[in-house]
GROMACS .gro file of C-alpha atoms in nm:
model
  410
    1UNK     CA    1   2.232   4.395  14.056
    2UNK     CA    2   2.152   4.122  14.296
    3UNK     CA    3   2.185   4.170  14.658
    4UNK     CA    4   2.432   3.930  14.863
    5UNK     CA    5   2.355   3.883  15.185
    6UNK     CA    6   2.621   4.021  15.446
    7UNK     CA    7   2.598   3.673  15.624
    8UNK     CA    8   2.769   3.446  15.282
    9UNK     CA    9   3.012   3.719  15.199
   10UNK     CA   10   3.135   3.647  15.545
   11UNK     CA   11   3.118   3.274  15.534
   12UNK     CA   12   3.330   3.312  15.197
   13UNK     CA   13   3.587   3.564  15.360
   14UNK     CA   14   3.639   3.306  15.655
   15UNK     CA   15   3.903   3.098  15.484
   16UNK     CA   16   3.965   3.382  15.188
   17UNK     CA   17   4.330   3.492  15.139
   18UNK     CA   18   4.285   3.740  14.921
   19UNK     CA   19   4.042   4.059  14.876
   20UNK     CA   20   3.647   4.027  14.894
   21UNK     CA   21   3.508   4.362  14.749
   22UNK     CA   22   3.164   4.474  14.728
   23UNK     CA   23   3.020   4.838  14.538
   24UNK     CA   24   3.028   5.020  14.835
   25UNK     CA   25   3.387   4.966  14.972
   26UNK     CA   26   3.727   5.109  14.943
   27UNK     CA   27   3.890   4.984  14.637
   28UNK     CA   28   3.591   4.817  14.453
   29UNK     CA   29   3.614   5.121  14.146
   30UNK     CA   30   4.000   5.060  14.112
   31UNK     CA   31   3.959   4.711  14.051
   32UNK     CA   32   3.684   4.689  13.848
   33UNK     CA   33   3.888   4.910  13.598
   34UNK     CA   34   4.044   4.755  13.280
   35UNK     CA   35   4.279   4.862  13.064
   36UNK     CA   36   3.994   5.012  12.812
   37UNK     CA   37   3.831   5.305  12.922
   38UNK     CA   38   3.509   5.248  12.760
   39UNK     CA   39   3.429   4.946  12.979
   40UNK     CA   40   3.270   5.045  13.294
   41UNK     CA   41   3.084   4.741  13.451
   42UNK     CA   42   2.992   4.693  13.833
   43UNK     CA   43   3.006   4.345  13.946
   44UNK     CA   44   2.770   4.243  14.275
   45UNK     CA   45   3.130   4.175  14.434
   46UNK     CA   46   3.501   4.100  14.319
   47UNK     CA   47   3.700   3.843  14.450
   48UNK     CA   48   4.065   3.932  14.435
   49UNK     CA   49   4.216   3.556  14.457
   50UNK     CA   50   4.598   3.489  14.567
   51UNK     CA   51   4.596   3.150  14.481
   52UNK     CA   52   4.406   2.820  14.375
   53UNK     CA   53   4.211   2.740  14.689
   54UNK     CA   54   4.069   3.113  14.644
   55UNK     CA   55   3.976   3.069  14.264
   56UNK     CA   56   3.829   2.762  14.381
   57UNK     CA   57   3.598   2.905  14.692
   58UNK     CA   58   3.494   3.197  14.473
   59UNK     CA   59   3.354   2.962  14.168
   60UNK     CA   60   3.173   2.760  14.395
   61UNK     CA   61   3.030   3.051  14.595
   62UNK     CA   62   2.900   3.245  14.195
   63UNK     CA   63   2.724   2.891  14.149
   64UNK     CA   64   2.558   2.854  14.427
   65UNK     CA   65   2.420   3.256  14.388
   66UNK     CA   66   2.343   3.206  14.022
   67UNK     CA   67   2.599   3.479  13.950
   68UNK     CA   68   2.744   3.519  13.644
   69UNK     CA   69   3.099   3.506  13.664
   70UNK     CA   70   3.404   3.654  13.479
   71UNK     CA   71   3.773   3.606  13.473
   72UNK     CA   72   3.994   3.874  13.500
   73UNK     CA   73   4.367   3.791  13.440
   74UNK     CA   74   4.591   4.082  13.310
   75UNK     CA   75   4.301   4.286  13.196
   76UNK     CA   76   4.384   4.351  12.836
   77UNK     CA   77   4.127   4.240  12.607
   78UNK     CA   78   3.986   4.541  12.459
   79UNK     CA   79   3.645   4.379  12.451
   80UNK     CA   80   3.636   4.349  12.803
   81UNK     CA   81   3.550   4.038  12.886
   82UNK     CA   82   3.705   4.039  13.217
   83UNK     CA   83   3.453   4.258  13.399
   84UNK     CA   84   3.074   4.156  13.432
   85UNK     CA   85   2.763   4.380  13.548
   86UNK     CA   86   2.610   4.238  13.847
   87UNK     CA   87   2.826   3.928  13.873
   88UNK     CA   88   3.108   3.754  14.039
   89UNK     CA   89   3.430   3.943  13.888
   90UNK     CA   90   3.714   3.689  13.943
   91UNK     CA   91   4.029   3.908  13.974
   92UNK     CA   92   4.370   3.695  13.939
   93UNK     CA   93   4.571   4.048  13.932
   94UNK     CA   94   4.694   3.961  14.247
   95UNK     CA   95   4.812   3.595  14.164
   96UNK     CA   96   5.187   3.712  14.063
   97UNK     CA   97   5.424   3.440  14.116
   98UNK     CA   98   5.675   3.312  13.893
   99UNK     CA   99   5.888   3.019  13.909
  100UNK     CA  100   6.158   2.975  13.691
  101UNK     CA  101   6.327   2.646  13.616
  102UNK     CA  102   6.668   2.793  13.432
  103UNK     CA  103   6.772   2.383  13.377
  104UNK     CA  104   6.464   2.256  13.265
  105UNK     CA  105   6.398   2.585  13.078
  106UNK     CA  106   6.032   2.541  13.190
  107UNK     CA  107   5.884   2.842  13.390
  108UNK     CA  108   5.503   2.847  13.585
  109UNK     CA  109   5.336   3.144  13.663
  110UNK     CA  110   4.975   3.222  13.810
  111UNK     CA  111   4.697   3.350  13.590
  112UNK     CA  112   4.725   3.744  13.710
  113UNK     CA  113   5.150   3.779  13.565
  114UNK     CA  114   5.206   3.997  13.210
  115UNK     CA  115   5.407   3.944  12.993
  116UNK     CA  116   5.674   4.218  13.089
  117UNK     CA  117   5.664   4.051  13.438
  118UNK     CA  118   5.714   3.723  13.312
  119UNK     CA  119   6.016   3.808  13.076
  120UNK     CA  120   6.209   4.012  13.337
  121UNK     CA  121   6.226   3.702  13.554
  122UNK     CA  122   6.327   3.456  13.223
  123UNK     CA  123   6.567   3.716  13.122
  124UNK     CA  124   6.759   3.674  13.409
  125UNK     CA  125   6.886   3.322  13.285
  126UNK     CA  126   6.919   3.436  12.898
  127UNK     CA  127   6.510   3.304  12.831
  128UNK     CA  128   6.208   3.333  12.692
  129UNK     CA  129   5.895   3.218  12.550
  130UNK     CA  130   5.653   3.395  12.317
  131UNK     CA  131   5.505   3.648  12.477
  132UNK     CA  132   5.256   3.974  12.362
  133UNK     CA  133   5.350   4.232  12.128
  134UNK     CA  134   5.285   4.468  12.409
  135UNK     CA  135   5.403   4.399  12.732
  136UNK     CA  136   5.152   4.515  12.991
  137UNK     CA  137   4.946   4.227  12.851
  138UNK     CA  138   4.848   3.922  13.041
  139UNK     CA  139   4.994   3.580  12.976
  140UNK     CA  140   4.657   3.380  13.014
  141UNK     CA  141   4.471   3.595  12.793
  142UNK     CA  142   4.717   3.587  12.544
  143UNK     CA  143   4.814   3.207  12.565
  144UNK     CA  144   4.446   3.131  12.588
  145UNK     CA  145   4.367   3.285  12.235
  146UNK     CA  146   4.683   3.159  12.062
  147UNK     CA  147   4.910   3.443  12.142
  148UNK     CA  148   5.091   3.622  11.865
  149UNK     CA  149   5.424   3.789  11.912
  150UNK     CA  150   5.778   3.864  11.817
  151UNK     CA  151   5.991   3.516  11.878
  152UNK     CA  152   5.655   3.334  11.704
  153UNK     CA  153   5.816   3.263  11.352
  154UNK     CA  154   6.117   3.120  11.584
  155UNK     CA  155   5.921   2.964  11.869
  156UNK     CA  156   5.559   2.910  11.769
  157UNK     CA  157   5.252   3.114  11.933
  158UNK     CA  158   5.234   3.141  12.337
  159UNK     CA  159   4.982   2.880  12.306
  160UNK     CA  160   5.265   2.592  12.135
  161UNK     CA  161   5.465   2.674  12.400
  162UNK     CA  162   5.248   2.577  12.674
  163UNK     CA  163   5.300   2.279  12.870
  164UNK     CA  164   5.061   2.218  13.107
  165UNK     CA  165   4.796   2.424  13.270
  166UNK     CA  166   4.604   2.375  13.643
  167UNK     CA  167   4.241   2.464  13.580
  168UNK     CA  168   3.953   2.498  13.795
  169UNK     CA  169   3.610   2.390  13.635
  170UNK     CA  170   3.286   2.476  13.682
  171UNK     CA  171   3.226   2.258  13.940
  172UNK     CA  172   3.508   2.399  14.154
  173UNK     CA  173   3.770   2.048  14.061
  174UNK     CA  174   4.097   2.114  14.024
  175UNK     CA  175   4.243   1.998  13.733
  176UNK     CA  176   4.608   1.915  13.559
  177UNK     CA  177   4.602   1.962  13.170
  178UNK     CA  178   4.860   1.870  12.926
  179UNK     CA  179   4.919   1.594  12.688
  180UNK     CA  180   4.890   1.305  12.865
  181UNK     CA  181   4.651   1.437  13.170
  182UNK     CA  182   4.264   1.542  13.026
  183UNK     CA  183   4.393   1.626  12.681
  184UNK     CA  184   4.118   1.720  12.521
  185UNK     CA  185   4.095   1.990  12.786
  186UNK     CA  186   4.437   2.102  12.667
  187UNK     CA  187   4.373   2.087  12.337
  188UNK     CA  188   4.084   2.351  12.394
  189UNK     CA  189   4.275   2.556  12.591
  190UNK     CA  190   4.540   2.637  12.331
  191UNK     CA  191   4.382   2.867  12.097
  192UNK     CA  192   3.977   2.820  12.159
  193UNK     CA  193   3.988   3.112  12.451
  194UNK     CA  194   3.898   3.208  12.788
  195UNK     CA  195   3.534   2.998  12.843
  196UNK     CA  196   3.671   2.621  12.956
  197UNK     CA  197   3.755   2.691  13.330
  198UNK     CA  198   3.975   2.949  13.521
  199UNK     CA  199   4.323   2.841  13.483
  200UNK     CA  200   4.561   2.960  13.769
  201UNK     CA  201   4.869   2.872  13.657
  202UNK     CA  202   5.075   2.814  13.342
  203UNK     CA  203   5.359   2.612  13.230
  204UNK     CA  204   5.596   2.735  12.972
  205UNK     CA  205   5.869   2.602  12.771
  206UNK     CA  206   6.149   2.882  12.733
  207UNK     CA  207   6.395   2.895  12.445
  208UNK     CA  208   6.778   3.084  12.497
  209UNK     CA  209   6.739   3.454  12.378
  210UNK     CA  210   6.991   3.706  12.382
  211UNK     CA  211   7.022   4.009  12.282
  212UNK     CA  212   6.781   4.088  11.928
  213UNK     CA  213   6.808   4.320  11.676
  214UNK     CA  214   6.467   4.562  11.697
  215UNK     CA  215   6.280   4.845  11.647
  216UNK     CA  216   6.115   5.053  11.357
  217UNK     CA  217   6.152   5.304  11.081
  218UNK     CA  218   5.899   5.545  11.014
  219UNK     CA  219   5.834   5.752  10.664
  220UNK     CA  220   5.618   5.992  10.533
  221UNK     CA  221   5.256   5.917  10.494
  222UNK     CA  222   5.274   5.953  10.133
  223UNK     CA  223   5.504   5.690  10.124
  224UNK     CA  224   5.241   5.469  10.297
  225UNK     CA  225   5.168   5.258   9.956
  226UNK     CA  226   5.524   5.225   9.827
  227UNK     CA  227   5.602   5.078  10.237
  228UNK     CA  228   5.309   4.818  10.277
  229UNK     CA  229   5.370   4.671   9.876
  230UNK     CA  230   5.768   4.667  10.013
  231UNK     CA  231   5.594   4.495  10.310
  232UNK     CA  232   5.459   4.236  10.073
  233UNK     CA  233   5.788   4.186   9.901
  234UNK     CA  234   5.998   4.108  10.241
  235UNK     CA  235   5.770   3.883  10.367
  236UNK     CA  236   5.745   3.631  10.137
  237UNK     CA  237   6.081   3.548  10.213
  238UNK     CA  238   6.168   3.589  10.566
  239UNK     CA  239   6.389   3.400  10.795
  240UNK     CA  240   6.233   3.204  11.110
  241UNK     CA  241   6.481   3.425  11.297
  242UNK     CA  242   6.320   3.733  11.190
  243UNK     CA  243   5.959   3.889  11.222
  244UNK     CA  244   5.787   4.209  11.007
  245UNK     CA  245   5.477   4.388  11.118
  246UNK     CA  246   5.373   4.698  10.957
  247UNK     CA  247   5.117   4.948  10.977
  248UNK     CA  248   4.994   5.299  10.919
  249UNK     CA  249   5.015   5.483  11.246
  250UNK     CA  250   5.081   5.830  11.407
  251UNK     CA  251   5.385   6.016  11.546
  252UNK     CA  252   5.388   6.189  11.851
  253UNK     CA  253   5.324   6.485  11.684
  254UNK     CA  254   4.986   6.378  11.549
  255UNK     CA  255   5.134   6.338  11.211
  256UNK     CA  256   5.051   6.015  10.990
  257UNK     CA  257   5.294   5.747  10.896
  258UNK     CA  258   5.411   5.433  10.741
  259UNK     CA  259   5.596   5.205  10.946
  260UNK     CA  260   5.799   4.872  10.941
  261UNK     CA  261   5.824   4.732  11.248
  262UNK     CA  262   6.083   4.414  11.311
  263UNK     CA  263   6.229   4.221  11.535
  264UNK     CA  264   6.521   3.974  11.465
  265UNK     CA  265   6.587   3.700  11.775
  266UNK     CA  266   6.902   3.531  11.569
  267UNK     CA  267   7.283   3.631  11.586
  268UNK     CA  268   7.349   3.947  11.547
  269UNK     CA  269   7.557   3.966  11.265
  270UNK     CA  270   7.281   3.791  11.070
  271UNK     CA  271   7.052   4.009  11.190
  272UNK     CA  272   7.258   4.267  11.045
  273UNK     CA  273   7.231   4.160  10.722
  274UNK     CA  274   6.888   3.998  10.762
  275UNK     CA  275   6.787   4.349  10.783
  276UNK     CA  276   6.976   4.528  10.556
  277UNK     CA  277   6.694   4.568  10.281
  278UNK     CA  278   6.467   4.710  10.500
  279UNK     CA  279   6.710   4.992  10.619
  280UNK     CA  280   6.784   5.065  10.307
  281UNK     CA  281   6.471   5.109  10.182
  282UNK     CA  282   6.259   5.426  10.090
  283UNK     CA  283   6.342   5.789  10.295
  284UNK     CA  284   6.285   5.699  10.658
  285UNK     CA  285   6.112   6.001  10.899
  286UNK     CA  286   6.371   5.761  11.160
  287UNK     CA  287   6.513   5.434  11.224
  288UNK     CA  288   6.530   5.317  11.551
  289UNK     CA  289   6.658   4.936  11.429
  290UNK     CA  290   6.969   4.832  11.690
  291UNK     CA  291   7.067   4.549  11.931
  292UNK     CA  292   6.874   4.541  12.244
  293UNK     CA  293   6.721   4.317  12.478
  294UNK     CA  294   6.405   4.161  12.438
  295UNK     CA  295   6.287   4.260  12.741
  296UNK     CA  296   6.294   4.617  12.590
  297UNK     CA  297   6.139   4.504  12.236
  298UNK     CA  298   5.835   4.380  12.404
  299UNK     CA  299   5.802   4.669  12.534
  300UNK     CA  300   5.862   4.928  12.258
  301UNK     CA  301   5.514   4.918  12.105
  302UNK     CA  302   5.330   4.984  12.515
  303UNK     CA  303   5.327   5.357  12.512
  304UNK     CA  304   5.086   5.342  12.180
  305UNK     CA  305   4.845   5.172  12.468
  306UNK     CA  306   4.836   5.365  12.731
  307UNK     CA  307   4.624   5.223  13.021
  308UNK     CA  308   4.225   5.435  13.072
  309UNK     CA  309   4.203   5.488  12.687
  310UNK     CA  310   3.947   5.475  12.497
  311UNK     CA  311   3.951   5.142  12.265
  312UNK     CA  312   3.739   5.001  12.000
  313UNK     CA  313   3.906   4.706  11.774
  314UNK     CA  314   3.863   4.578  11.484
  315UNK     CA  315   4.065   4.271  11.314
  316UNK     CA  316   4.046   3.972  11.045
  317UNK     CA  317   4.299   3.806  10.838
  318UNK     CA  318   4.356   3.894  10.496
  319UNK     CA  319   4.357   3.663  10.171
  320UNK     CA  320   4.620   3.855  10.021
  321UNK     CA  321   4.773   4.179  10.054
  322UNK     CA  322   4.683   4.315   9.717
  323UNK     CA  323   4.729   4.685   9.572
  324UNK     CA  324   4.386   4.682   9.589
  325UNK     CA  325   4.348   4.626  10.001
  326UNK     CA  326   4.699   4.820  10.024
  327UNK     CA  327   4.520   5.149   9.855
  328UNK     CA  328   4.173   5.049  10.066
  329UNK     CA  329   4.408   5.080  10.404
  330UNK     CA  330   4.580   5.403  10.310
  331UNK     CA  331   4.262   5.587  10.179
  332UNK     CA  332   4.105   5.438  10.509
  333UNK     CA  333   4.336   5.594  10.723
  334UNK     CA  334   4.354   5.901  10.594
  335UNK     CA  335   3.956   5.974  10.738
  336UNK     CA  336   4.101   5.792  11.068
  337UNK     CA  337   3.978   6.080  11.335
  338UNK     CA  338   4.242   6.024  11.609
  339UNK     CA  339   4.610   6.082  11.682
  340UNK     CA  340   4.598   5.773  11.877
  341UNK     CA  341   4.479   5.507  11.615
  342UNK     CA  342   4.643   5.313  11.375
  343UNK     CA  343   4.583   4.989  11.080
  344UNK     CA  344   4.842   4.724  11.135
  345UNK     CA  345   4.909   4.428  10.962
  346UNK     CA  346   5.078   4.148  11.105
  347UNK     CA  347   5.254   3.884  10.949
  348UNK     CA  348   5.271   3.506  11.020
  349UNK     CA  349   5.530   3.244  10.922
  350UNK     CA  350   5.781   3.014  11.031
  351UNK     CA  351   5.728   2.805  11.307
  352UNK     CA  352   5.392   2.937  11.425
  353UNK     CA  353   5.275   2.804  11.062
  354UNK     CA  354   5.415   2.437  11.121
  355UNK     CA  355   5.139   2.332  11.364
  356UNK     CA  356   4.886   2.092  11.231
  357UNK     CA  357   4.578   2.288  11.188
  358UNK     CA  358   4.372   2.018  11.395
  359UNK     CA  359   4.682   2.028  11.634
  360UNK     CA  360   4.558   2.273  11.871
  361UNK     CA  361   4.257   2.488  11.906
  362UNK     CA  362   4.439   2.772  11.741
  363UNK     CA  363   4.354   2.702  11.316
  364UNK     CA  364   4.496   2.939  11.185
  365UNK     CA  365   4.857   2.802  11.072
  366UNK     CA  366   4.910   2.932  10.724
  367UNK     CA  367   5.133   3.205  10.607
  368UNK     CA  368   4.986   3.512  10.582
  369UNK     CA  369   4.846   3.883  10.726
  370UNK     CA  370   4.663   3.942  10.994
  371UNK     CA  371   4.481   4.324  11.004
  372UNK     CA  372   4.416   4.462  11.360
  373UNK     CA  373   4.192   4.824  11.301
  374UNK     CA  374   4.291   4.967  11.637
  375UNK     CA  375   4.041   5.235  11.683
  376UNK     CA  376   4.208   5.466  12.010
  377UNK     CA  377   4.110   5.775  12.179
  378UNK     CA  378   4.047   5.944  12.541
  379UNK     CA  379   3.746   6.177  12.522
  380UNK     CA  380   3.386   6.009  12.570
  381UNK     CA  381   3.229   6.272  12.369
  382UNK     CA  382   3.387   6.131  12.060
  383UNK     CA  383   3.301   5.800  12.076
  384UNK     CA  384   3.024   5.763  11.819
  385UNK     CA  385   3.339   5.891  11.522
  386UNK     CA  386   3.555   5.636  11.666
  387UNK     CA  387   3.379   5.350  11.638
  388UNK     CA  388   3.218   5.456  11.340
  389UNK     CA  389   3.598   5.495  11.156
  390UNK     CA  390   3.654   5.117  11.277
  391UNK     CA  391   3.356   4.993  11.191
  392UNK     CA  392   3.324   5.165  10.829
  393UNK     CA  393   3.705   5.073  10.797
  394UNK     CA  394   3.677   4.722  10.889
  395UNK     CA  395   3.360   4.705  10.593
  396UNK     CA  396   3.568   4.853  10.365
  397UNK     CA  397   3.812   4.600  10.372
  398UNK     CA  398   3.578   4.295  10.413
  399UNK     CA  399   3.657   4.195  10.002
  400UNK     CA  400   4.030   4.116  10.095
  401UNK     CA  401   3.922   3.912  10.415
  402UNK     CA  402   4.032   3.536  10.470
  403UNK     CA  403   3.781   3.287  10.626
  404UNK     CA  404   3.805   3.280  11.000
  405UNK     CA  405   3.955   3.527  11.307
  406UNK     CA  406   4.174   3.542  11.576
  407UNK     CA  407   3.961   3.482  11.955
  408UNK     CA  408   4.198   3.730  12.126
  409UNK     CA  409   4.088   3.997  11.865
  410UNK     CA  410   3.735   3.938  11.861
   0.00000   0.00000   0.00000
């Protein structure tokens, strides 16, 4: 780990607003923790910026030490990326405001906001943009790498909803990016991931959303096949109002299931019927399917993810979603050695398929299924079974796998 000199940590501080941390202080372990367990990095020192003119004293001071420097927004990505060893860890996790322009239905927010953050402050004036499918995610992450989620089919990705972005380079310049101001920047920025500067704030456009219809139903494992080909069947008709996922998961009570998992952003008498066929199908274990808010919906899937687990990932598109892959998943997960993982497979249409492929950074605008192996546990001791399950999982699928995969799943 390269030693920093007392003398330029203080020369940064002088003007610093936020919180300069190196190994040895108060507060340096808590921060350098993600939301993975299994990544346990030590930065030389993290710089825990409040704003812009912090993001840009702390890039300028890892270039002129030669230190490698990551970005830490809402510290989500399972690989980690956020956290380097021996580095400059940038920590936005401070950087919290939100502005809201009800009006203009525009919001900004700094880098270091989630997405359950963002939404409660949106939701206030009947809003919202495309956010996570779980909520203690980060919007720059997210937004950064496309950014899949429930009003998608609706609304587009995160990423078509973003309207500008202020980015610091490289060089420590502070830029504006949107379509008329460095637009090839902000063509990169939508979909092609984290690695083009730090951005510290973003600008959303926000759609009216009400109350949704949401939730899922759950049946019996042996049921698994029968749900994912019933899967296949609903999707290739759905509404832009209304968006499937499903996946073979766990119950509290360590059992294994089949789920459907929806949420519907139109009227709600439309939703009613929208989703009729799906609560009518099979012998549900439960349904939870009702009108809430969509504050809550983004919210239902968080306490799969709890924050200090153990996570190892997974994920590629798939070609199609034949018996064949269907029967490959099920047989899969039935070897899956934790109560915490799952196989989930979600689907992509409507308006997040009606974006030029060359459009954006983000390619991948075709109907279709995307597979997330979400390998999930909390003792260290089994980690080699873990990843092994993902891994061999993941290879056993590889025949039904389309060309290409999504950055924030790599």
């Amino acid at each position: 780990m390269p030693s920093l000199d007392q003398a330029s940590i203080a020369d940064l501080s002088t003007g610093f607003s936020g919180v300069l941390l190196r190994p040895d202080e108060s507060g340096y372990d808590a921060a350098r923790k993600i939301h993975n367990g299994m990544i346990d990095r030590k930065p030389a020192l993290i710089a825990r910026c409040l704003g812009t003119a912090d993001i840009v004293d702390a890039v300028k001071f890892a270039r002129i030490h030669s230190l490698e420097l990551s970005v830490r927004g809402g510290g989500h990505n399972v690989a980690g990326r956020a956290v380097c060893d021996g580095g400059l860890m940038l920590d936005l996790s401070l950087a919290k405001g939100i502005d809201v322009d009800p009006a203009g239905r525009t919001a900004r927010a700094q880098g270091g906001v989630t997405w359950r953050e963002i939404n409660r402050e949106t939701q206030l004036h009947g809003l919202a943009t495309t956010g996570g499918v779980v909520s203690t995610t980060g919007i720059a992450g997210l937004t950064l790498g496309g950014g899949v989620g429930w009003l998608m089919a609706k609304y587009g990705l995160a990423t078509d909803n973003l309207i500008s972005a202020e980015v610091i380079t490289a060089s420590g310049d502070v830029l504006r990016a949107n379509e008329s101001e460095n637009a090839d920047l902000f063509w990169a920025l939508r979909g092609g991931g984290g690695n083009f500067g730090v951005v510290s704030s973003f600008e959303y456009r926000l759609h009216p959303v009400g109350p949704v219809m949401s939730g899922l139903v759950a049946y019996p494992v042996g049921e698994a096949r029968d749900v994912l080909r019933f899967f296949r069947q609903v999707t290739s008709t759905l509404p832009d109002d209304l968006t499937v996922f499903a996946g073979l998961l766990h119950a509290p009570d360590g059992a294994q299931i089949g789920v459907l998992i929806v949420c519907h952003c139109g009227a709600l008498d439309e939703a009613e019927a929208a989703l009729q066929p799906i609560k009518k199908f099979g012998s549900p274990l439960m349904n939870t399917i009702a009108p809430t808010t969509y504050e809550a919906t983004n919210m239902m899937l968080d306490g799969g993810f709890p924050r200090g687990a153990l996570n190892y990932w997974k994920s590629s598109f798939v070609k199609d979603l034949s018996d064949q892959a269907i029967d490959t998943m099920v047989a899969r997960f039935a070897l899956c050695p934790s109560p915490m993982s799952a196989m989930v497979l979600e689907h992509i249409h409507g308006a997040a398929t009606r974006v030029g492929v060359s459009d954006t950074a983000f390619p991948h605008r075709r109907d279709g299924y995307q597979l997330v192996i979400i390998s999930e546990w909390v003792e260290p001791a089994d980690n080699a079974r873990n990843i092994a399950w993902a891994r061999e999982s993941y290879d056993a699928m590889r025949p039904y796998f389309a060309s290409g995969r999504y950055v924030n799943y790599l």
